[in-house]
Every structure is written in structure tokens, then in C-alpha cells.
PDB file as gemmi writes it, atoms N, CA and C in Angstrom:
CRYST1    1.000    1.000    1.000  90.00  90.00  90.00 P 1                      
ATOM      1  N   VAL A   1      96.707 120.325 100.738  1.00  0.00           N  
ATOM      2  CA  VAL A   1      96.531 120.058  99.326  1.00  0.00           C  
ATOM      3  C   VAL A   1      97.767 120.565  98.595  1.00  0.00           C  
ATOM      4  N   LEU A   2      98.283 119.746  97.731  1.00  0.00           N  
ATOM      5  CA  LEU A   2      99.435 120.103  96.911  1.00  0.00           C  
ATOM      6  C   LEU A   2      99.085 119.850  95.454  1.00  0.00           C  
ATOM      7  N   VAL A   3      99.354 120.820  94.631  1.00  0.00           N  
ATOM      8  CA  VAL A   3      99.108 120.688  93.198  1.00  0.00           C  
ATOM      9  C   VAL A   3     100.425 120.904  92.471  1.00  0.00           C  
ATOM     10  N   VAL A   4     100.731 120.007  91.544  1.00  0.00           N  
ATOM     11  CA  VAL A   4     101.936 120.110  90.735  1.00  0.00           C  
ATOM     12  C   VAL A   4     101.519 119.959  89.281  1.00  0.00           C  
ATOM     13  N   SER A   5     102.027 120.837  88.443  1.00  0.00           N  
ATOM     14  CA  SER A   5     101.683 120.735  87.024  1.00  0.00           C  
ATOM     15  C   SER A   5     102.885 121.116  86.173  1.00  0.00           C  
ATOM     16  N   ALA A   6     102.799 120.787  84.911  1.00  0.00           N  
ATOM     17  CA  ALA A   6     103.852 121.143  83.958  1.00  0.00           C  
ATOM     18  C   ALA A   6     103.213 121.846  82.768  1.00  0.00           C  
ATOM     19  N   MET A   7     103.850 122.883  82.321  1.00  0.00           N  
ATOM     20  CA  MET A   7     103.388 123.596  81.132  1.00  0.00           C  
ATOM     21  C   MET A   7     103.973 122.881  79.916  1.00  0.00           C  
ATOM     22  N   THR A   8     103.149 122.124  79.221  1.00  0.00           N  
ATOM     23  CA  THR A   8     103.652 121.345  78.088  1.00  0.00           C  
ATOM     24  C   THR A   8     103.345 121.982  76.744  1.00  0.00           C  
ATOM     25  N   ASN A   9     102.467 122.964  76.719  1.00  0.00           N  
ATOM     26  CA  ASN A   9     102.160 123.631  75.450  1.00  0.00           C  
ATOM     27  C   ASN A   9     102.050 125.137  75.663  1.00  0.00           C  
ATOM     28  N   TYR A  10     102.995 125.676  76.421  1.00  0.00           N  
ATOM     29  CA  TYR A  10     102.998 127.090  76.792  1.00  0.00           C  
ATOM     30  C   TYR A  10     102.928 128.017  75.581  1.00  0.00           C  
ATOM     31  N   ALA A  11     103.579 127.669  74.499  1.00  0.00           N  
ATOM     32  CA  ALA A  11     103.645 128.553  73.331  1.00  0.00           C  
ATOM     33  C   ALA A  11     102.447 128.429  72.398  1.00  0.00           C  
ATOM     34  N   GLU A  12     101.514 127.579  72.711  1.00  0.00           N  
ATOM     35  CA  GLU A  12     100.347 127.415  71.839  1.00  0.00           C  
ATOM     36  C   GLU A  12      99.637 128.759  71.689  1.00  0.00           C  
ATOM     37  N   GLY A  13      99.398 129.130  70.456  1.00  0.00           N  
ATOM     38  CA  GLY A  13      98.715 130.381  70.171  1.00  0.00           C  
ATOM     39  C   GLY A  13      99.652 131.571  70.024  1.00  0.00           C  
ATOM     40  N   LEU A  14     100.926 131.413  70.355  1.00  0.00           N  
ATOM     41  CA  LEU A  14     101.882 132.511  70.241  1.00  0.00           C  
ATOM     42  C   LEU A  14     102.608 132.503  68.902  1.00  0.00           C  
ATOM     43  N   SER A  15     102.446 131.448  68.152  1.00  0.00           N  
ATOM     44  CA  SER A  15     103.132 131.302  66.874  1.00  0.00           C  
ATOM     45  C   SER A  15     102.108 130.984  65.796  1.00  0.00           C  
ATOM     46  N   ASP A  16     102.468 131.294  64.570  1.00  0.00           N  
ATOM     47  CA  ASP A  16     101.584 130.941  63.448  1.00  0.00           C  
ATOM     48  C   ASP A  16     101.600 129.448  63.162  1.00  0.00           C  
ATOM     49  N   THR A  17     102.623 128.751  63.654  1.00  0.00           N  
ATOM     50  CA  THR A  17     102.755 127.314  63.450  1.00  0.00           C  
ATOM     51  C   THR A  17     102.090 126.570  64.603  1.00  0.00           C  
ATOM     52  N   PRO A  18     101.074 125.757  64.327  1.00  0.00           N  
ATOM     53  CA  PRO A  18     100.423 125.017  65.412  1.00  0.00           C  
ATOM     54  C   PRO A  18     101.351 123.950  65.998  1.00  0.00           C  
ATOM     55  N   LEU A  19     101.202 123.711  67.291  1.00  0.00           N  
ATOM     56  CA  LEU A  19     101.973 122.665  67.956  1.00  0.00           C  
ATOM     57  C   LEU A  19     101.263 121.328  67.779  1.00  0.00           C  
ATOM     58  N   SER A  20     102.041 120.271  67.713  1.00  0.00           N  
ATOM     59  CA  SER A  20     101.464 118.938  67.550  1.00  0.00           C  
ATOM     60  C   SER A  20     101.339 118.247  68.905  1.00  0.00           C  
ATOM     61  N   HIS A  21     100.528 117.212  68.928  1.00  0.00           N  
ATOM     62  CA  HIS A  21     100.384 116.416  70.146  1.00  0.00           C  
ATOM     63  C   HIS A  21     101.712 115.754  70.500  1.00  0.00           C  
ATOM     64  N   GLU A  22     102.472 115.373  69.484  1.00  0.00           N  
ATOM     65  CA  GLU A  22     103.781 114.754  69.719  1.00  0.00           C  
ATOM     66  C   GLU A  22     104.727 115.718  70.429  1.00  0.00           C  
ATOM     67  N   GLN A  23     104.665 117.008  70.084  1.00  0.00           N  
ATOM     68  CA  GLN A  23     105.495 118.003  70.770  1.00  0.00           C  
ATOM     69  C   GLN A  23     105.086 118.130  72.236  1.00  0.00           C  
ATOM     70  N   THR A  24     103.796 118.095  72.496  1.00  0.00           N  
ATOM     71  CA  THR A  24     103.308 118.164  73.870  1.00  0.00           C  
ATOM     72  C   THR A  24     103.782 116.955  74.661  1.00  0.00           C  
ATOM     73  N   LEU A  25     103.689 115.766  74.069  1.00  0.00           N  
ATOM     74  CA  LEU A  25     104.155 114.550  74.744  1.00  0.00           C  
ATOM     75  C   LEU A  25     105.656 114.595  74.988  1.00  0.00           C  
ATOM     76  N   SER A  26     106.398 115.142  74.053  1.00  0.00           N  
ATOM     77  CA  SER A  26     107.847 115.255  74.202  1.00  0.00           C  
ATOM     78  C   SER A  26     108.204 116.164  75.378  1.00  0.00           C  
ATOM     79  N   CYS A  27     107.521 117.281  75.510  1.00  0.00           N  
ATOM     80  CA  CYS A  27     107.762 118.189  76.643  1.00  0.00           C  
ATOM     81  C   CYS A  27     107.393 117.520  77.958  1.00  0.00           C  
ATOM     82  N   ALA A  28     106.311 116.772  77.974  1.00  0.00           N  
ATOM     83  CA  ALA A  28     105.906 116.061  79.189  1.00  0.00           C  
ATOM     84  C   ALA A  28     106.955 115.027  79.580  1.00  0.00           C  
ATOM     85  N   ALA A  29     107.500 114.337  78.603  1.00  0.00           N  
ATOM     86  CA  ALA A  29     108.532 113.334  78.889  1.00  0.00           C  
ATOM     87  C   ALA A  29     109.782 113.983  79.468  1.00  0.00           C  
ATOM     88  N   LEU A  30     110.140 115.161  78.981  1.00  0.00           N  
ATOM     89  CA  LEU A  30     111.304 115.870  79.515  1.00  0.00           C  
ATOM     90  C   LEU A  30     111.099 116.261  80.978  1.00  0.00           C  
ATOM     91  N   ALA A  31     109.874 116.583  81.341  1.00  0.00           N  
ATOM     92  CA  ALA A  31     109.578 117.002  82.711  1.00  0.00           C  
ATOM     93  C   ALA A  31     109.395 115.825  83.666  1.00  0.00           C  
ATOM     94  N   ALA A  32     109.176 114.635  83.151  1.00  0.00           N  
ATOM     95  CA  ALA A  32     108.837 113.477  83.989  1.00  0.00           C  
ATOM     96  C   ALA A  32     109.895 113.170  85.041  1.00  0.00           C  
ATOM     97  N   ASP A  33     111.166 113.173  84.675  1.00  0.00           N  
ATOM     98  CA  ASP A  33     112.225 112.866  85.645  1.00  0.00           C  
ATOM     99  C   ASP A  33     112.265 113.892  86.772  1.00  0.00           C  
ATOM    100  N   ASP A  34     112.130 115.163  86.420  1.00  0.00           N  
ATOM    101  CA  ASP A  34     112.127 116.210  87.447  1.00  0.00           C  
ATOM    102  C   ASP A  34     110.935 116.054  88.385  1.00  0.00           C  
ATOM    103  N   PHE A  35     109.779 115.714  87.833  1.00  0.00           N  
ATOM    104  CA  PHE A  35     108.596 115.523  88.664  1.00  0.00           C  
ATOM    105  C   PHE A  35     108.763 114.338  89.605  1.00  0.00           C  
ATOM    106  N   MET A  36     109.308 113.262  89.101  1.00  0.00           N  
ATOM    107  CA  MET A  36     109.510 112.085  89.953  1.00  0.00           C  
ATOM    108  C   MET A  36     110.479 112.405  91.083  1.00  0.00           C  
ATOM    109  N   ARG A  37     111.542 113.124  90.777  1.00  0.00           N  
ATOM    110  CA  ARG A  37     112.508 113.521  91.799  1.00  0.00           C  
ATOM    111  C   ARG A  37     111.831 114.427  92.838  1.00  0.00           C  
ATOM    112  N   LEU A  38     111.029 115.356  92.389  1.00  0.00           N  
ATOM    113  CA  LEU A  38     110.305 116.256  93.285  1.00  0.00           C  
ATOM    114  C   LEU A  38     109.374 115.483  94.214  1.00  0.00           C  
ATOM    115  N   ILE A  39     108.604 114.558  93.658  1.00  0.00           N  
ATOM    116  CA  ILE A  39     107.654 113.777  94.457  1.00  0.00           C  
ATOM    117  C   ILE A  39     108.386 112.890  95.458  1.00  0.00           C  
ATOM    118  N   ARG A  40     109.475 112.254  95.042  1.00  0.00           N  
ATOM    119  CA  ARG A  40     110.244 111.410  95.971  1.00  0.00           C  
ATOM    120  C   ARG A  40     110.774 112.229  97.139  1.00  0.00           C  
ATOM    121  N   GLU A  41     111.330 113.397  96.857  1.00  0.00           N  
ATOM    122  CA  GLU A  41     111.865 114.250  97.919  1.00  0.00           C  
ATOM    123  C   GLU A  41     110.746 114.759  98.823  1.00  0.00           C  
ATOM    124  N   LEU A  42     109.611 115.046  98.247  1.00  0.00           N  
ATOM    125  CA  LEU A  42     108.472 115.501  99.042  1.00  0.00           C  
ATOM    126  C   LEU A  42     108.040 114.424 100.030  1.00  0.00           C  
ATOM    127  N   PHE A  43     107.919 113.192  99.566  1.00  0.00           N  
ATOM    128  CA  PHE A  43     107.485 112.108 100.443  1.00  0.00           C  
ATOM    129  C   PHE A  43     108.510 111.791 101.517  1.00  0.00           C  
ATOM    130  N   LYS A  44     109.782 112.039 101.251  1.00  0.00           N  
ATOM    131  CA  LYS A  44     110.801 111.836 102.281  1.00  0.00           C  
ATOM    132  C   LYS A  44     110.607 112.788 103.453  1.00  0.00           C  
ATOM    133  N   THR A  45     110.044 113.957 103.185  1.00  0.00           N  
ATOM    134  CA  THR A  45     109.869 114.955 104.239  1.00  0.00           C  
ATOM    135  C   THR A  45     108.566 114.793 105.009  1.00  0.00           C  
ATOM    136  N   LEU A  46     107.679 113.960 104.537  1.00  0.00           N  
ATOM    137  CA  LEU A  46     106.385 113.781 105.224  1.00  0.00           C  
ATOM    138  C   LEU A  46     106.489 112.824 106.381  1.00  0.00           C  
TER     139      LEU A  46                                                      
END                                                                             
């Protein structure tokens, strides 16, 4: 079993300013390329 996740709203609750859903989506989009690269490399080794 392999689990991969991304922290897209890590700072939620640490600031007086609430985070928006758009900010969460933006962080997820930034991580998408790295995740795809990770998954491709993982499957090459299987």
C-alpha cells in the first residue's frame, strides 16, 4: 500500500486571515507536476 498526499491548506487556523478555496486549489495545482513525476518514476520501478 502506498499513500501520497499534499498539504494544501497547512496554514489554516494559524493566521487570523481565513484561507480561501481558491488558495487551496492553487497550492494543489503547484504540487500536481511533482506528483505526476513521482508517480511516473514509481511505476517505472515496478
